Amino acid sequence: MVKLFSIILFFLSSTFCIGQTNLSKQQVKSLTTLGEIWGFLKYYHPAAAKGKWDWDSVLIAKIPFYLKAKDKKSVSKLTKEWILELGQVNLCSNCYQHVPDSIAYNLDFSWINKNTFEAAVIDKLNYIKANRNTGNSYYVEYDKTRRRLVNFIHEKIYNEPAFLYPDAAYRLLLLFRYWNIVNYFSPYKYLNGQVWNKLLESKIPAFYTAKDKLTYQLEYVRLINSLNDGHSTVYSAVLDDFLGKRYTVPFLCMRLKDQFVVSSILNDSAAASLNIKKGDIIKEVNGKKAIKLYHMIKPYVIASNDDSRAMTFAASFLFRAKDSIFIIKKIRGEKEITETIQLSQFNNKAISADKAWQVLPDSIGYVDMGVLPKIEVDKMMNALRHTKAIVFDIRNYPHDTWPLIANYLSAHPFAMAKIAYPDLDYPGVFLFANPLYGKENKNPYTGKVILLVDESSVSHAEYSAMGLQAAAQTITIGNTTAGKDGDVTYPIWLPGGLFTRFSGLGIYYPNGVVTQRRGIKIDIKVRPTSKGLQEGRDEVIEAALDYINTKD
């Protein structure tokens, strides 16, 4: 852990400086234009989109020329010659031209008219855009079962050992490939917290000048994390070796006032064997303060928002080392405890032995959505039908039970979300579907419906909460959810045998409010406290019971 802490500090301080000394401003701008043009032609030019050329090889061949370009005029000339090399583009009779504002929110072609190109080149680019490839291409197609989720195909993996740290051209290939896939097919590109076009230019120096395998692959993780999409994934054997083995812990931690507090026990027996209790404050691991380590590793922890990032860090990064022995310093009550624990690499999670549902005092139903299976929904709802309220606890990962529950809560079919999906006839445009759920029900449940959520409510948990919110009049209590909503893409392969994913569909409330990054709508915000957790209380459930028993 000490080695990890110091090495990451070195890379954070050195990478940017290296990138500024080896490429001129003109070269960075030229390469930025190259990356934009290469991706645009890949998905828009009919011949390129159909796979007529090895498009990766085309990029590798063009890089030296754009590097040598002395000014904007030279870049414009190179681009004009390139377009002419590709041949004539025929008129497209079925390409629609007008894009309504309601579906243009993620489309950005400002780079075409940014004073880099002469008028003739701008005209040629706009002509290709107007007469583009439509439908499936050599590189992207609709999923054959879902139709609206896209699959990125025929992308070369380059998984030979040499590509763990390839030459500069192939390092740029990784950057350009990923940037363009996001640019045209991420529904949440515009929500990432920065201008995507500017991000490309800012990343070029670091990728071009990465001095070794580790520097390069750390930049790869930082690039993926720049999308701020919790559905993004990274894989790198190099980084796993650098960070150490990941050991699974049987608990979750929340960040409360710069402290990592055990907020949930996932496996009672495993946690007991480690002497970990709910409310324990994990202060140090292997001699390093947890909060300081979090701030150092934060750029490499994939998440959509800060609460989710802190929980992910505690689960996946805090306990990583070369071996399974950890010295931890924790605070329990007023006492500071230092002890040595041994972790396992195997999954500590177990199927909960808790009841899927129960009736609490005062005729209040409680449902653990993480335990409830589909086959028990009818039995559960019949058992709770006459309660005065049902609390659905979604601080977990449900088993796709919400549509069945909704049939009991709603009186009529309802729309619970607008779903944005990529339009392969116009890459960068997203169309909307408005699926209906529920059915006609003469006797819907009449009691209060309460939903409990927090940062452990991830993806399908968030979608489930949205569905129940739409099915009935509900009150949602808790803390900001993970903010990663929408089916995840298939693996996107990048040079070096690396890959990633991101949210492939956009999820919005029917009124257009987005859930990505911000989480679902919460009516009563309740954040657990260290004191409450240490006392074994569930302050979120307490707030729900208070609400149910309040007459007004």
Coordinates of C-alpha atoms in Angstrom, one line a residue:
M1 CA 0.0 0.0 0.0
V2 CA 2.9 2.4 0.8
K3 CA 4.4 1.7 -2.7
L4 CA 1.0 2.3 -4.4
F5 CA 0.6 5.6 -2.6
S6 CA 3.9 7.0 -3.6
I7 CA 3.9 5.7 -7.2
I8 CA 0.5 7.2 -7.9
L9 CA 1.6 10.5 -6.5
F10 CA 4.6 10.4 -8.9
F11 CA 2.4 9.7 -11.9
L12 CA -0.2 12.4 -11.0
S13 CA 2.6 15.0 -10.8
S14 CA 4.7 13.9 -13.8
T15 CA 2.3 12.9 -16.6
F16 CA 1.0 16.3 -17.5
C17 CA 4.5 17.9 -17.4
I18 CA 5.9 15.3 -19.8
G19 CA 3.0 15.8 -22.2
Q20 CA 3.7 19.5 -22.5
T21 CA 7.3 19.3 -23.6
N22 CA 7.2 17.0 -26.7
L23 CA 4.4 18.2 -28.8
S24 CA 3.9 21.8 -30.1
K25 CA 0.5 23.5 -29.8
Q26 CA 0.1 23.2 -33.5
Q27 CA 0.8 19.4 -33.4
V28 CA -1.7 18.9 -30.7
K29 CA -4.4 20.8 -32.7
S30 CA -3.5 18.9 -35.9
L31 CA -3.8 15.6 -34.1
T32 CA -7.1 16.7 -32.6
T33 CA -8.4 17.4 -36.0
L34 CA -7.1 14.1 -37.3
G35 CA -9.0 12.2 -34.5
E36 CA -12.2 14.1 -35.2
I37 CA -12.0 13.5 -39.0
W38 CA -11.0 9.8 -38.7
G39 CA -14.0 9.0 -36.4
F40 CA -16.4 11.1 -38.5
L41 CA -15.4 9.3 -41.8
K42 CA -15.4 5.9 -40.0
Y43 CA -19.1 6.2 -39.2
Y44 CA -20.4 8.6 -41.9
H45 CA -18.5 8.0 -45.1
P46 CA -20.4 5.1 -46.8
A47 CA -17.3 3.4 -48.1
A48 CA -15.3 3.7 -44.8
A49 CA -18.4 2.7 -42.8
K50 CA -18.8 -0.5 -44.8
G51 CA -15.2 -1.5 -44.1
K52 CA -13.7 -1.0 -47.5
W53 CA -10.4 -0.1 -45.9
D54 CA -8.5 -1.2 -42.8
W55 CA -9.4 2.0 -41.0
D56 CA -6.9 1.6 -38.1
S57 CA -4.1 1.3 -40.7
V58 CA -5.4 4.5 -42.4
L59 CA -5.1 6.4 -39.1
I60 CA -1.5 5.0 -38.5
A61 CA -0.6 6.2 -42.0
K62 CA -2.0 9.7 -41.6
I63 CA -0.5 10.5 -38.2
P64 CA 3.0 11.5 -39.5
F65 CA 1.5 13.8 -42.1
Y66 CA -0.7 15.6 -39.6
L67 CA 2.2 15.9 -37.2
K68 CA 4.2 17.7 -39.9
A69 CA 1.5 20.1 -40.8
K70 CA 2.8 23.6 -40.1
D71 CA -0.5 25.4 -39.8
K72 CA -4.3 25.3 -40.3
K73 CA -3.9 25.7 -44.0
S74 CA -1.7 22.6 -44.2
V75 CA -4.2 20.6 -42.1
S76 CA -7.1 21.7 -44.4
K77 CA -5.1 20.6 -47.4
L78 CA -4.4 17.2 -46.0
T79 CA -8.0 16.7 -45.1
K80 CA -9.2 17.7 -48.5
E81 CA -6.8 15.2 -50.2
W82 CA -7.9 12.5 -47.8
I83 CA -11.6 13.0 -48.6
L84 CA -10.8 12.9 -52.4
E85 CA -8.8 9.6 -51.9
L86 CA -12.0 8.0 -50.6
G87 CA -13.9 8.6 -53.8
Q88 CA -17.3 10.1 -54.7
V89 CA -20.2 9.8 -52.2
N90 CA -23.6 9.2 -53.9
L91 CA -26.7 11.2 -53.0
C92 CA -28.7 9.6 -50.2
S93 CA -32.4 9.6 -50.9
N94 CA -33.5 8.5 -47.4
C95 CA -31.1 10.5 -45.2
Y96 CA -33.2 12.9 -43.1
Q97 CA -31.5 16.3 -42.6
H98 CA -33.5 18.2 -40.0
V99 CA -32.8 17.1 -36.4
P100 CA -35.3 18.5 -33.9
D101 CA -33.8 20.1 -30.8
S102 CA -35.5 17.4 -28.7
I103 CA -33.1 14.7 -30.1
A104 CA -30.1 16.9 -31.0
Y105 CA -28.9 17.4 -27.4
N106 CA -26.0 15.0 -27.8
L107 CA -25.0 15.9 -31.4
D108 CA -22.0 18.2 -31.9
F109 CA -20.4 19.0 -35.2
S110 CA -19.1 22.4 -34.1
W111 CA -15.5 21.1 -35.0
I112 CA -16.4 21.2 -38.7
N113 CA -16.9 24.9 -38.7
K114 CA -14.2 25.9 -36.2
N115 CA -12.0 27.9 -38.6
T116 CA -9.6 24.9 -39.2
F117 CA -10.8 24.2 -42.7
E118 CA -11.2 26.2 -45.9
A119 CA -14.7 26.6 -47.3
A120 CA -14.3 23.7 -49.8
V121 CA -13.4 21.2 -47.1
I122 CA -16.3 22.3 -44.9
D123 CA -18.7 21.8 -47.9
K124 CA -17.3 18.3 -48.5
L125 CA -17.7 17.3 -44.8
N126 CA -21.2 18.6 -44.7
Y127 CA -22.0 16.8 -48.0
I128 CA -20.8 13.5 -46.5
K129 CA -22.9 14.2 -43.3
A130 CA -26.0 14.8 -45.5
N131 CA -25.3 11.7 -47.6
R132 CA -24.0 9.4 -44.9
N133 CA -24.0 5.7 -44.3
T134 CA -27.3 4.5 -42.8
G135 CA -28.2 1.4 -40.8
N136 CA -25.7 -1.1 -39.6
S137 CA -22.1 -0.6 -40.6
Y138 CA -18.9 -2.7 -40.5
Y139 CA -18.1 -1.3 -37.0
V140 CA -21.5 -1.0 -35.3
E141 CA -24.8 -2.8 -35.4
Y142 CA -27.9 -3.1 -33.3
D143 CA -28.0 -6.0 -30.8
K144 CA -29.8 -8.9 -32.5
T145 CA -32.1 -9.5 -29.5
R146 CA -32.7 -6.1 -28.1
R147 CA -32.4 -4.1 -31.3
R148 CA -31.9 -0.7 -29.6
L149 CA -28.6 -1.5 -27.9
V150 CA -25.6 -1.3 -30.2
N151 CA -22.7 -3.7 -30.5
F152 CA -19.3 -2.5 -31.6
I153 CA -17.9 -5.1 -33.9
H154 CA -14.7 -5.7 -36.0
E155 CA -12.6 -3.6 -33.7
K156 CA -9.0 -5.1 -33.6
I157 CA -7.9 -6.1 -30.1
Y158 CA -4.1 -6.0 -30.6
N159 CA -3.6 -8.2 -27.7
E160 CA 0.0 -9.2 -28.5
P161 CA 2.5 -8.4 -25.6
A162 CA 4.0 -5.6 -27.6
F163 CA 0.7 -3.7 -27.5
L164 CA 0.7 -3.5 -23.7
Y165 CA 2.8 -0.5 -24.4
P166 CA 2.6 0.2 -28.2
D167 CA 4.3 3.0 -30.0
A168 CA 2.8 6.5 -30.0
A169 CA 0.6 6.0 -33.1
Y170 CA -1.2 3.0 -31.5
R171 CA -1.6 4.8 -28.2
L172 CA -3.4 7.6 -30.1
L173 CA -5.5 4.9 -31.8
L174 CA -6.8 3.8 -28.4
L175 CA -7.7 7.5 -27.5
F176 CA -9.3 8.2 -30.9
R177 CA -11.2 4.9 -31.0
Y178 CA -12.7 5.4 -27.6
W179 CA -13.3 9.1 -27.9
N180 CA -15.3 8.6 -31.2
I181 CA -17.3 5.7 -29.9
V182 CA -18.4 7.8 -27.0
N183 CA -18.9 10.9 -29.2
Y184 CA -21.4 9.1 -31.4
F185 CA -22.9 6.4 -29.2
S186 CA -22.9 7.4 -25.6
P187 CA -26.4 8.8 -24.6
Y188 CA -24.8 10.6 -21.7
K189 CA -21.8 12.2 -23.4
Y190 CA -23.2 15.7 -22.8
L191 CA -23.5 15.0 -19.0
N192 CA -19.9 14.0 -18.3
G193 CA -19.1 17.3 -16.7
Q194 CA -16.8 18.7 -19.5
V195 CA -16.9 19.5 -23.2
W196 CA -16.2 16.2 -25.0
N197 CA -14.5 18.0 -27.9
K198 CA -12.1 19.8 -25.6
L199 CA -11.3 16.6 -23.8
L200 CA -9.8 15.0 -26.9
E201 CA -7.3 17.8 -27.3
S202 CA -6.4 17.7 -23.6
K203 CA -5.7 14.0 -23.6
I204 CA -3.4 13.8 -26.7
P205 CA -0.1 15.0 -25.1
A206 CA -0.3 12.4 -22.3
F207 CA -1.1 9.5 -24.6
Y208 CA 1.5 10.5 -27.2
T209 CA 4.3 10.9 -24.7
A210 CA 3.5 8.1 -22.2
K211 CA 6.9 6.9 -21.3
D212 CA 6.2 3.3 -20.3
K213 CA 3.5 0.6 -20.0
L214 CA 2.2 1.7 -16.6
T215 CA 2.0 5.4 -17.5
Y216 CA 0.1 4.5 -20.7
Q217 CA -2.4 2.2 -18.9
L218 CA -3.0 4.7 -16.1
E219 CA -3.9 7.2 -18.8
Y220 CA -6.3 4.6 -20.2
V221 CA -8.1 4.4 -16.9
R222 CA -8.2 8.2 -16.5
L223 CA -9.7 8.5 -20.0
I224 CA -12.5 6.0 -19.2
N225 CA -13.2 7.7 -16.0
S226 CA -13.5 11.1 -17.8
L227 CA -17.0 10.0 -19.0
N228 CA -18.2 9.8 -15.3
D229 CA -20.3 6.8 -16.2
G230 CA -20.5 4.2 -13.4
H231 CA -21.3 1.6 -16.0
S232 CA -17.9 2.0 -17.5
T233 CA -15.4 -0.8 -16.8
V234 CA -11.7 -1.1 -17.1
Y235 CA -9.5 -4.2 -17.4
S236 CA -5.8 -4.3 -17.3
A237 CA -3.5 -7.1 -16.0
V238 CA -0.7 -4.5 -15.8
L239 CA -2.8 -2.3 -13.4
D240 CA -3.9 -5.3 -11.4
D241 CA -0.3 -6.3 -10.9
F242 CA 0.5 -2.7 -10.0
L243 CA -2.3 -2.2 -7.5
G244 CA -2.2 -5.7 -6.1
K245 CA -4.8 -8.4 -5.9
R246 CA -8.3 -7.3 -5.1
Y247 CA -9.7 -9.0 -2.0
T248 CA -13.4 -9.0 -1.6
V249 CA -14.8 -7.6 1.7
P250 CA -18.1 -8.7 3.2
F251 CA -19.3 -5.2 3.9
L252 CA -20.0 -1.8 2.3
C253 CA -18.7 1.5 3.5
M254 CA -20.2 5.0 3.2
R255 CA -18.1 8.1 3.3
L256 CA -19.5 10.2 6.1
K257 CA -17.6 13.5 6.9
D258 CA -14.3 12.2 5.5
Q259 CA -14.6 8.9 7.3
F260 CA -15.3 5.5 5.8
V261 CA -18.0 3.9 7.9
V262 CA -19.2 0.3 7.6
S263 CA -22.8 0.9 6.5
S264 CA -23.9 -2.6 5.5
I265 CA -22.9 -6.2 6.3
L266 CA -23.2 -8.4 3.2
N267 CA -22.3 -11.6 4.9
D268 CA -22.7 -12.0 8.7
S269 CA -20.4 -14.9 9.3
A270 CA -17.6 -13.5 7.1
A271 CA -17.8 -10.1 8.7
A272 CA -17.8 -11.7 12.2
S273 CA -14.7 -13.7 11.4
L274 CA -13.0 -10.4 10.6
N275 CA -14.4 -8.7 13.7
I276 CA -16.1 -6.1 11.5
K277 CA -19.4 -4.6 12.7
K278 CA -21.8 -2.1 11.3
G279 CA -20.7 1.4 12.3
D280 CA -17.0 0.6 12.5
I281 CA -14.9 3.5 11.1
I282 CA -12.1 2.2 8.9
K283 CA -9.4 4.8 9.6
E284 CA -6.2 3.2 8.2
V285 CA -5.2 0.2 6.1
N286 CA -1.6 -1.0 6.1
G287 CA -0.4 2.3 7.6
K288 CA -2.2 4.6 5.2
K289 CA -5.1 6.8 6.1
A290 CA -8.2 5.7 4.1
I291 CA -9.3 9.2 3.3
K292 CA -5.9 10.3 1.9
L293 CA -5.6 7.1 -0.2
Y294 CA -9.1 7.8 -1.5
H295 CA -8.1 11.3 -2.8
M296 CA -5.0 9.9 -4.4
I297 CA -6.8 7.0 -6.2
K298 CA -10.0 8.9 -7.0
P299 CA -9.1 9.6 -10.7
Y300 CA -8.9 5.8 -11.2
V301 CA -12.2 4.9 -9.5
I302 CA -15.0 4.6 -12.0
A303 CA -18.3 6.0 -10.9
S304 CA -21.1 8.5 -11.8
N305 CA -21.1 10.6 -8.7
D306 CA -19.0 11.1 -5.6
D307 CA -21.1 9.1 -3.1
S308 CA -21.0 6.1 -5.4
R309 CA -17.2 6.6 -6.1
A310 CA -16.5 6.6 -2.4
M311 CA -18.4 3.3 -1.9
T312 CA -16.7 1.8 -4.9
F313 CA -13.3 2.8 -3.6
A314 CA -13.9 1.1 -0.2
A315 CA -15.2 -2.1 -1.9
S316 CA -12.6 -2.4 -4.7
F317 CA -9.5 -0.4 -3.9
L318 CA -9.0 0.0 -0.1
F319 CA -8.2 -3.7 0.4
R320 CA -5.7 -4.4 -2.5
A321 CA -2.2 -5.7 -1.9
K322 CA 0.3 -8.3 -2.9
D323 CA -0.9 -10.7 -0.2
S324 CA -4.0 -11.3 1.8
I325 CA -2.8 -9.9 5.2
F326 CA -4.0 -6.5 6.1
I327 CA -3.3 -4.4 9.2
I328 CA -6.3 -2.2 9.8
K329 CA -6.9 0.6 12.3
K330 CA -10.6 1.2 13.1
I331 CA -12.7 3.1 15.5
R332 CA -15.5 1.4 17.3
G333 CA -17.4 3.7 19.7
E334 CA -14.8 5.6 21.7
K335 CA -12.1 3.0 21.2
E336 CA -9.4 2.8 18.5
I337 CA -8.5 -0.8 17.5
T338 CA -5.6 -2.1 15.5
E339 CA -5.7 -5.6 14.3
T340 CA -4.5 -7.9 11.6
I341 CA -7.0 -9.6 9.3
Q342 CA -6.7 -12.0 6.4
L343 CA -9.0 -11.7 3.4
S344 CA -10.0 -14.1 0.6
Q345 CA -10.1 -13.4 -3.1
F346 CA -13.3 -15.4 -3.4
N347 CA -16.6 -13.7 -3.4
N348 CA -17.8 -13.3 0.2
K349 CA -21.3 -12.4 -0.8
A350 CA -23.9 -15.0 0.1
I351 CA -27.6 -15.3 -0.5
S352 CA -29.2 -13.5 2.4
A353 CA -31.0 -15.7 4.9
D354 CA -33.3 -12.8 5.8
K355 CA -37.0 -13.0 4.9
A356 CA -38.0 -11.4 1.6
W357 CA -40.9 -9.7 3.4
Q358 CA -42.4 -9.4 6.8
V359 CA -45.2 -7.5 8.6
L360 CA -43.8 -5.0 11.1
P361 CA -45.7 -3.6 14.1
D362 CA -48.7 -1.3 13.3
S363 CA -49.6 -3.2 10.1
I364 CA -46.6 -2.1 8.0
G365 CA -45.2 -4.4 5.3
Y366 CA -41.5 -4.5 4.7
V367 CA -40.0 -6.0 1.5
D368 CA -36.3 -6.6 0.9
M369 CA -36.0 -6.2 -2.9
G370 CA -32.5 -7.7 -3.0
V371 CA -33.9 -11.0 -1.6
L372 CA -37.4 -11.2 -3.2
P373 CA -37.5 -13.6 -6.2
K374 CA -40.1 -13.2 -9.0
I375 CA -41.9 -16.4 -8.0
E376 CA -42.8 -15.0 -4.6
V377 CA -44.2 -11.6 -5.7
D378 CA -47.8 -12.9 -5.8
K379 CA -47.5 -14.5 -2.4
M380 CA -45.9 -11.4 -1.0
M381 CA -48.4 -8.9 -2.3
N382 CA -51.4 -11.1 -1.2
A383 CA -49.8 -11.3 2.3
L384 CA -49.4 -7.5 2.5
R385 CA -52.5 -6.5 0.6
H386 CA -54.3 -5.2 3.7
T387 CA -51.4 -3.4 5.5
K388 CA -51.6 0.4 5.9
A389 CA -48.2 0.8 4.2
I390 CA -45.4 -1.2 2.4
V391 CA -41.8 -0.2 2.6
F392 CA -39.8 -1.4 -0.4
D393 CA -36.1 -1.5 0.5
I394 CA -34.1 -1.0 -2.7
R395 CA -30.7 -0.4 -1.1
N396 CA -29.6 -3.6 -2.9
Y397 CA -29.8 -5.1 -6.4
P398 CA -33.4 -6.4 -7.1
H399 CA -34.3 -9.4 -9.3
D400 CA -36.5 -7.7 -11.9
T401 CA -39.5 -7.9 -9.7
W402 CA -40.8 -4.4 -10.0
P403 CA -43.0 -4.9 -13.1
L404 CA -44.9 -7.7 -11.2
I405 CA -45.2 -5.6 -8.1
A406 CA -46.4 -2.7 -10.2
N407 CA -49.4 -4.8 -11.5
Y408 CA -50.7 -4.7 -7.9
L409 CA -50.0 -1.0 -7.3
S410 CA -51.3 0.6 -10.4
A411 CA -54.8 0.9 -11.6
H412 CA -53.9 1.4 -15.3
P413 CA -51.0 0.9 -17.7
F414 CA -48.4 3.6 -17.2
A415 CA -45.2 5.1 -18.8
M416 CA -42.4 5.1 -16.3
A417 CA -39.4 6.3 -18.4
K418 CA -38.3 7.7 -21.7
I419 CA -35.5 5.5 -23.2
A420 CA -33.0 7.1 -25.5
Y421 CA -31.3 4.7 -28.0
P422 CA -28.8 5.4 -30.8
D423 CA -30.1 6.1 -34.3
L424 CA -27.8 4.2 -36.7
D425 CA -29.2 6.2 -39.6
Y426 CA -27.6 9.3 -38.0
P427 CA -24.8 8.5 -35.6
G428 CA -24.9 10.9 -32.7
V429 CA -28.6 11.3 -32.7
F430 CA -30.7 9.4 -30.1
L431 CA -34.4 8.5 -30.5
F432 CA -36.8 7.9 -27.7
A433 CA -39.1 5.0 -26.8
N434 CA -41.8 5.2 -24.2
P435 CA -42.6 1.7 -23.1
L436 CA -45.8 1.0 -21.1
Y437 CA -46.0 -1.2 -18.0
G438 CA -48.8 -2.3 -15.7
K439 CA -52.3 -3.4 -16.6
E440 CA -55.9 -2.6 -15.8
N441 CA -56.5 -3.4 -12.1
K442 CA -59.8 -2.7 -10.3
N443 CA -58.4 -3.2 -6.9
P444 CA -54.9 -1.7 -6.6
Y445 CA -53.1 -1.5 -3.3
T446 CA -54.5 1.4 -1.3
G447 CA -51.9 1.9 1.5
K448 CA -48.9 4.1 1.5
V449 CA -45.9 3.0 -0.6
I450 CA -42.4 3.9 0.6
L451 CA -39.1 3.3 -1.3
L452 CA -35.7 3.3 0.4
V453 CA -32.6 4.1 -1.6
D454 CA -29.0 5.1 -1.3
E455 CA -25.7 4.9 -3.2
S456 CA -25.9 1.1 -3.1
S457 CA -29.0 1.4 -5.3
V458 CA -27.3 0.8 -8.6
S459 CA -28.6 0.6 -12.2
H460 CA -31.5 -1.9 -12.2
A461 CA -32.2 -0.8 -8.6
E462 CA -32.6 2.7 -9.8
Y463 CA -34.8 1.6 -12.7
S464 CA -36.9 -0.4 -10.3
A465 CA -37.4 2.6 -8.1
M466 CA -38.5 4.7 -11.1
G467 CA -40.9 1.9 -12.1
L468 CA -42.5 1.8 -8.6
Q469 CA -42.6 5.6 -8.5
A470 CA -44.6 5.7 -11.7
A471 CA -46.9 2.8 -10.6
A472 CA -48.3 4.4 -7.5
Q473 CA -48.1 7.5 -5.4
T474 CA -44.9 6.9 -3.5
I475 CA -42.5 8.6 -1.1
T476 CA -38.8 7.9 -1.7
I477 CA -36.6 8.2 1.3
G478 CA -32.8 8.0 1.5
N479 CA -29.7 9.3 -0.1
T480 CA -28.4 10.0 -3.7
T481 CA -28.4 6.8 -5.7
A482 CA -25.5 5.6 -7.9
G483 CA -26.6 7.5 -11.0
K484 CA -25.8 4.8 -13.5
D485 CA -29.0 3.9 -15.3
G486 CA -29.4 2.3 -18.7
D487 CA -28.4 -1.1 -20.2
V488 CA -24.6 -1.4 -20.5
T489 CA -22.9 -1.9 -23.9
Y490 CA -21.1 -5.0 -25.0
P491 CA -17.3 -4.9 -24.5
I492 CA -15.5 -2.2 -26.5
W493 CA -12.1 -3.5 -27.4
L494 CA -9.1 -1.2 -27.2
P495 CA -5.4 -1.7 -28.3
G496 CA -3.5 -3.9 -25.8
G497 CA -6.3 -6.3 -25.1
L498 CA -7.9 -3.6 -23.0
F499 CA -11.7 -3.0 -23.0
T500 CA -14.4 -0.9 -21.5
R501 CA -18.2 -0.5 -21.5
F502 CA -20.6 2.4 -20.8
S503 CA -24.3 3.0 -20.5
G504 CA -25.7 2.2 -23.9
L505 CA -29.3 3.5 -23.4
G506 CA -30.3 6.8 -21.8
I507 CA -32.9 6.7 -19.1
Y508 CA -35.2 9.7 -18.3
Y509 CA -38.3 10.3 -16.4
P510 CA -41.4 10.7 -18.6
N511 CA -41.0 14.5 -18.1
G512 CA -37.5 14.4 -19.5
V513 CA -35.5 14.6 -16.2
V514 CA -32.4 12.5 -16.4
T515 CA -31.2 10.1 -13.8
Q516 CA -27.6 9.6 -14.9
R517 CA -25.1 11.0 -12.4
R518 CA -27.8 12.7 -10.3
G519 CA -29.7 9.6 -9.3
I520 CA -33.4 9.1 -8.9
K521 CA -35.9 11.5 -7.5
I522 CA -35.9 11.6 -3.6
D523 CA -38.7 13.1 -1.6
I524 CA -37.2 12.9 1.9
K525 CA -33.4 13.0 2.1
V526 CA -31.9 11.0 5.0
R527 CA -28.2 10.3 5.4
P528 CA -27.1 7.8 8.0
T529 CA -24.8 9.1 10.7
S530 CA -21.8 7.4 12.2
K531 CA -23.5 7.4 15.6
G532 CA -26.6 5.8 14.3
L533 CA -24.7 3.1 12.5
Q534 CA -22.6 2.4 15.6
E535 CA -25.8 2.0 17.6
G536 CA -27.1 -0.5 15.1
R537 CA -29.9 1.7 14.0
D538 CA -31.3 2.1 10.5
E539 CA -32.1 5.8 10.3
V540 CA -33.6 5.5 6.8
I541 CA -36.1 2.9 8.0
E542 CA -36.8 5.0 11.1
A543 CA -37.6 8.0 8.9
A544 CA -39.9 5.8 6.8
L545 CA -41.8 4.6 9.9
D546 CA -42.1 8.2 11.2
Y547 CA -43.5 9.3 7.9
I548 CA -46.0 6.4 7.8
N549 CA -47.2 7.1 11.3
T550 CA -47.6 10.9 10.8
K551 CA -51.2 11.8 10.2
D552 CA -50.4 15.0 8.2

